[in-house]
Amino acid sequence: TFITKNIVLTAGHCCMEEPGKWCSNLKFFLDYNEGQSSGTFLPTEVHVPQPWADSSTRMYDWCFMKMASDGPKHLPTASAYDPSKLAEFSSFGWPALPPYDGNDLWYATGQCAGTSPRWPPSGYDPCQTPNSTAMIYMTCNTMTPGCSGGPWYHPALGVFGHNSALIE
């Protein structure tokens, strides 16, 4: 997601798959749908937080990419928010596991339901409810891995997070 004219927010594992191992040939595709895109952007700088670079610490699974050229538009970002007060938000992405195939943009709409240091707690069951704290999540968000990096968006706040659908 473009969050400024030339900065993209995505998941850390989309840029660095494992500690110290940067992904090769990074590209950002604008409006990707069924193999088509209205624009391809190449990063000139890529940054992940140190806890992600050192040990893939899950709650630091984010990445900023500075692009070589400006995007046509960007979504506003939240400066502050209280997840417990969000009545509803939307999560966007390109889920790739069945019943999806990764070719189309999908979204799920729901509430921030709680926090978890690891999501999902085991395997892939998006409707499990963890009982500890760290990351916000939406229960019963049925999008599967492949949606990583897609924005969490609320019309009044803008972008306040992103998908991190990583099976551990």
PDB file of N, CA, C and O in Angstrom, residues 83-92 107-114 136-143 151-155 157 160 163:
ATOM      1  N   PRO A  83      -7.648   0.426  19.030  1.00  0.00           N
ATOM      2  CA  PRO A  83      -8.315  -0.668  18.334  1.00  0.00           C
ATOM      3  C   PRO A  83      -9.608  -1.124  18.991  1.00  0.00           C
ATOM      4  O   PRO A  83     -10.507  -1.598  18.316  1.00  0.00           O
ATOM      5  N   SER A  84      -9.723  -0.940  20.299  1.00  0.00           N
ATOM      6  CA  SER A  84     -10.948  -1.368  20.974  1.00  0.00           C
ATOM      7  C   SER A  84     -12.140  -0.492  20.611  1.00  0.00           C
ATOM      8  O   SER A  84     -13.280  -0.867  20.818  1.00  0.00           O
ATOM      9  N   LYS A  85     -11.886   0.675  20.042  1.00  0.00           N
ATOM     10  CA  LYS A  85     -12.963   1.589  19.680  1.00  0.00           C
ATOM     11  C   LYS A  85     -13.343   1.510  18.201  1.00  0.00           C
ATOM     12  O   LYS A  85     -14.230   2.212  17.752  1.00  0.00           O
ATOM     13  N   LEU A  86     -12.659   0.673  17.441  1.00  0.00           N
ATOM     14  CA  LEU A  86     -12.997   0.539  16.026  1.00  0.00           C
ATOM     15  C   LEU A  86     -14.236  -0.329  15.882  1.00  0.00           C
ATOM     16  O   LEU A  86     -14.229  -1.499  16.243  1.00  0.00           O
ATOM     17  N   ALA A  87     -15.301   0.257  15.373  1.00  0.00           N
ATOM     18  CA  ALA A  87     -16.529  -0.512  15.180  1.00  0.00           C
ATOM     19  C   ALA A  87     -16.347  -1.521  14.052  1.00  0.00           C
ATOM     20  O   ALA A  87     -16.839  -2.632  14.118  1.00  0.00           O
ATOM     21  N   GLU A  88     -15.617  -1.140  13.031  1.00  0.00           N
ATOM     22  CA  GLU A  88     -15.436  -2.024  11.883  1.00  0.00           C
ATOM     23  C   GLU A  88     -14.311  -1.473  11.017  1.00  0.00           C
ATOM     24  O   GLU A  88     -14.110  -0.266  10.940  1.00  0.00           O
ATOM     25  N   PHE A  89     -13.570  -2.346  10.389  1.00  0.00           N
ATOM     26  CA  PHE A  89     -12.543  -1.940   9.441  1.00  0.00           C
ATOM     27  C   PHE A  89     -12.447  -3.005   8.371  1.00  0.00           C
ATOM     28  O   PHE A  89     -13.044  -4.077   8.476  1.00  0.00           O
ATOM     29  N   SER A  90     -11.706  -2.714   7.322  1.00  0.00           N
ATOM     30  CA  SER A  90     -11.550  -3.673   6.229  1.00  0.00           C
ATOM     31  C   SER A  90     -10.089  -4.058   6.077  1.00  0.00           C
ATOM     32  O   SER A  90      -9.193  -3.235   6.221  1.00  0.00           O
ATOM     33  N   SER A  91      -9.883  -5.318   5.781  1.00  0.00           N
ATOM     34  CA  SER A  91      -8.569  -5.890   5.543  1.00  0.00           C
ATOM     35  C   SER A  91      -8.539  -6.329   4.084  1.00  0.00           C
ATOM     36  O   SER A  91      -9.391  -7.093   3.647  1.00  0.00           O
ATOM     37  N   PHE A  92      -7.563  -5.839   3.324  1.00  0.00           N
ATOM     38  CA  PHE A  92      -7.476  -6.131   1.896  1.00  0.00           C
ATOM     39  C   PHE A  92      -6.259  -7.001   1.599  1.00  0.00           C
ATOM     40  O   PHE A  92      -5.246  -6.892   2.283  1.00  0.00           O
ATOM     41  N   TYR A 107     -11.360  -8.729   0.212  1.00  0.00           N
ATOM     42  CA  TYR A 107     -11.339  -8.020   1.480  1.00  0.00           C
ATOM     43  C   TYR A 107     -12.265  -8.704   2.470  1.00  0.00           C
ATOM     44  O   TYR A 107     -13.182  -9.418   2.099  1.00  0.00           O
ATOM     45  N   ALA A 108     -11.958  -8.492   3.731  1.00  0.00           N
ATOM     46  CA  ALA A 108     -12.795  -8.963   4.833  1.00  0.00           C
ATOM     47  C   ALA A 108     -13.105  -7.734   5.674  1.00  0.00           C
ATOM     48  O   ALA A 108     -12.263  -6.854   5.831  1.00  0.00           O
ATOM     49  N   THR A 109     -14.306  -7.666   6.191  1.00  0.00           N
ATOM     50  CA  THR A 109     -14.690  -6.544   7.041  1.00  0.00           C
ATOM     51  C   THR A 109     -15.110  -7.086   8.396  1.00  0.00           C
ATOM     52  O   THR A 109     -15.836  -8.071   8.469  1.00  0.00           O
ATOM     53  N   GLY A 110     -14.615  -6.470   9.440  1.00  0.00           N
ATOM     54  CA  GLY A 110     -14.945  -6.917  10.784  1.00  0.00           C
ATOM     55  C   GLY A 110     -14.403  -5.969  11.813  1.00  0.00           C
ATOM     56  O   GLY A 110     -14.053  -4.833  11.519  1.00  0.00           O
ATOM     57  N   GLN A 111     -14.277  -6.453  13.055  1.00  0.00           N
ATOM     58  CA  GLN A 111     -13.799  -5.643  14.160  1.00  0.00           C
ATOM     59  C   GLN A 111     -12.431  -6.113  14.627  1.00  0.00           C
ATOM     60  O   GLN A 111     -12.068  -7.268  14.432  1.00  0.00           O
ATOM     61  N   CYS A 112     -11.692  -5.196  15.246  1.00  0.00           N
ATOM     62  CA  CYS A 112     -10.489  -5.619  15.965  1.00  0.00           C
ATOM     63  C   CYS A 112     -10.989  -6.394  17.162  1.00  0.00           C
ATOM     64  O   CYS A 112     -11.760  -5.873  17.959  1.00  0.00           O
ATOM     65  N   ALA A 113     -10.598  -7.629  17.267  1.00  0.00           N
ATOM     66  CA  ALA A 113     -11.174  -8.486  18.293  1.00  0.00           C
ATOM     67  C   ALA A 113     -10.254  -8.764  19.453  1.00  0.00           C
ATOM     68  O   ALA A 113     -10.667  -9.342  20.432  1.00  0.00           O
ATOM     69  N   GLY A 114      -9.014  -8.387  19.364  1.00  0.00           N
ATOM     70  CA  GLY A 114      -8.113  -8.682  20.460  1.00  0.00           C
ATOM     71  C   GLY A 114      -6.676  -8.604  20.024  1.00  0.00           C
ATOM     72  O   GLY A 114      -6.374  -8.034  18.984  1.00  0.00           O
ATOM     73  N   ILE A 136      -2.751  -6.827  17.073  1.00  0.00           N
ATOM     74  CA  ILE A 136      -4.198  -6.800  16.898  1.00  0.00           C
ATOM     75  C   ILE A 136      -4.582  -7.772  15.801  1.00  0.00           C
ATOM     76  O   ILE A 136      -3.775  -8.087  14.927  1.00  0.00           O
ATOM     77  N   TYR A 137      -5.782  -8.260  15.846  1.00  0.00           N
ATOM     78  CA  TYR A 137      -6.263  -9.162  14.803  1.00  0.00           C
ATOM     79  C   TYR A 137      -7.762  -9.037  14.658  1.00  0.00           C
ATOM     80  O   TYR A 137      -8.443  -8.467  15.498  1.00  0.00           O
ATOM     81  N   MET A 138      -8.265  -9.578  13.571  1.00  0.00           N
ATOM     82  CA  MET A 138      -9.695  -9.627  13.289  1.00  0.00           C
ATOM     83  C   MET A 138     -10.091 -11.094  13.326  1.00  0.00           C
ATOM     84  O   MET A 138      -9.532 -11.901  12.584  1.00  0.00           O
ATOM     85  N   THR A 139     -11.023 -11.462  14.199  1.00  0.00           N
ATOM     86  CA  THR A 139     -11.441 -12.858  14.212  1.00  0.00           C
ATOM     87  C   THR A 139     -12.263 -13.158  12.973  1.00  0.00           C
ATOM     88  O   THR A 139     -12.934 -12.295  12.412  1.00  0.00           O
ATOM     89  N   CYS A 140     -12.182 -14.387  12.547  1.00  0.00           N
ATOM     90  CA  CYS A 140     -12.917 -14.878  11.383  1.00  0.00           C
ATOM     91  C   CYS A 140     -12.664 -14.066  10.126  1.00  0.00           C
ATOM     92  O   CYS A 140     -13.545 -13.865   9.304  1.00  0.00           O
ATOM     93  N   ASN A 141     -11.429 -13.612   9.966  1.00  0.00           N
ATOM     94  CA  ASN A 141     -10.981 -13.026   8.709  1.00  0.00           C
ATOM     95  C   ASN A 141     -10.531 -14.229   7.887  1.00  0.00           C
ATOM     96  O   ASN A 141      -9.476 -14.791   8.123  1.00  0.00           O
ATOM     97  N   THR A 142     -11.346 -14.653   6.954  1.00  0.00           N
ATOM     98  CA  THR A 142     -11.113 -15.911   6.253  1.00  0.00           C
ATOM     99  C   THR A 142     -10.133 -15.804   5.088  1.00  0.00           C
ATOM    100  O   THR A 142      -9.942 -16.774   4.362  1.00  0.00           O
ATOM    101  N   MET A 143      -9.500 -14.662   4.911  1.00  0.00           N
ATOM    102  CA  MET A 143      -8.465 -14.594   3.885  1.00  0.00           C
ATOM    103  C   MET A 143      -7.275 -15.427   4.345  1.00  0.00           C
ATOM    104  O   MET A 143      -6.966 -15.481   5.528  1.00  0.00           O
ATOM    105  N   PRO A 151      -3.460  -3.671   3.197  1.00  0.00           N
ATOM    106  CA  PRO A 151      -3.748  -2.734   4.278  1.00  0.00           C
ATOM    107  C   PRO A 151      -4.940  -3.104   5.143  1.00  0.00           C
ATOM    108  O   PRO A 151      -5.871  -3.752   4.702  1.00  0.00           O
ATOM    109  N   TRP A 152      -4.882  -2.648   6.388  1.00  0.00           N
ATOM    110  CA  TRP A 152      -6.030  -2.585   7.269  1.00  0.00           C
ATOM    111  C   TRP A 152      -6.474  -1.135   7.198  1.00  0.00           C
ATOM    112  O   TRP A 152      -5.687  -0.220   7.508  1.00  0.00           O
ATOM    113  N   TYR A 153      -7.713  -0.934   6.797  1.00  0.00           N
ATOM    114  CA  TYR A 153      -8.165   0.422   6.470  1.00  0.00           C
ATOM    115  C   TYR A 153      -9.489   0.739   7.145  1.00  0.00           C
ATOM    116  O   TYR A 153     -10.398  -0.095   7.178  1.00  0.00           O
ATOM    117  N   HIS A 154      -9.574   1.944   7.681  1.00  0.00           N
ATOM    118  CA  HIS A 154     -10.813   2.466   8.253  1.00  0.00           C
ATOM    119  C   HIS A 154     -11.038   3.835   7.613  1.00  0.00           C
ATOM    120  O   HIS A 154     -10.115   4.660   7.583  1.00  0.00           O
ATOM    121  N   PRO A 155     -12.239   4.107   7.076  1.00  0.00           N
ATOM    122  CA  PRO A 155     -12.463   5.357   6.337  1.00  0.00           C
ATOM    123  C   PRO A 155     -12.125   6.626   7.127  1.00  0.00           C
ATOM    124  O   PRO A 155     -11.619   7.586   6.553  1.00  0.00           O
ATOM    125  N   LEU A 157      -9.931   6.789   9.738  1.00  0.00           N
ATOM    126  CA  LEU A 157      -8.546   6.777  10.210  1.00  0.00           C
ATOM    127  C   LEU A 157      -7.531   6.698   9.092  1.00  0.00           C
ATOM    128  O   LEU A 157      -6.433   7.200   9.203  1.00  0.00           O
ATOM    129  N   PHE A 160      -4.076   1.746   9.189  1.00  0.00           N
ATOM    130  CA  PHE A 160      -3.537   1.664  10.543  1.00  0.00           C
ATOM    131  C   PHE A 160      -2.822   0.348  10.795  1.00  0.00           C
ATOM    132  O   PHE A 160      -2.365   0.068  11.906  1.00  0.00           O
ATOM    133  N   ASN A 163      -1.888  -6.786   6.771  1.00  0.00           N
ATOM    134  CA  ASN A 163      -1.994  -8.227   6.956  1.00  0.00           C
ATOM    135  C   ASN A 163      -0.602  -8.843   7.139  1.00  0.00           C
ATOM    136  O   ASN A 163       0.344  -8.438   6.485  1.00  0.00           O
TER     137      ASN A 163
END
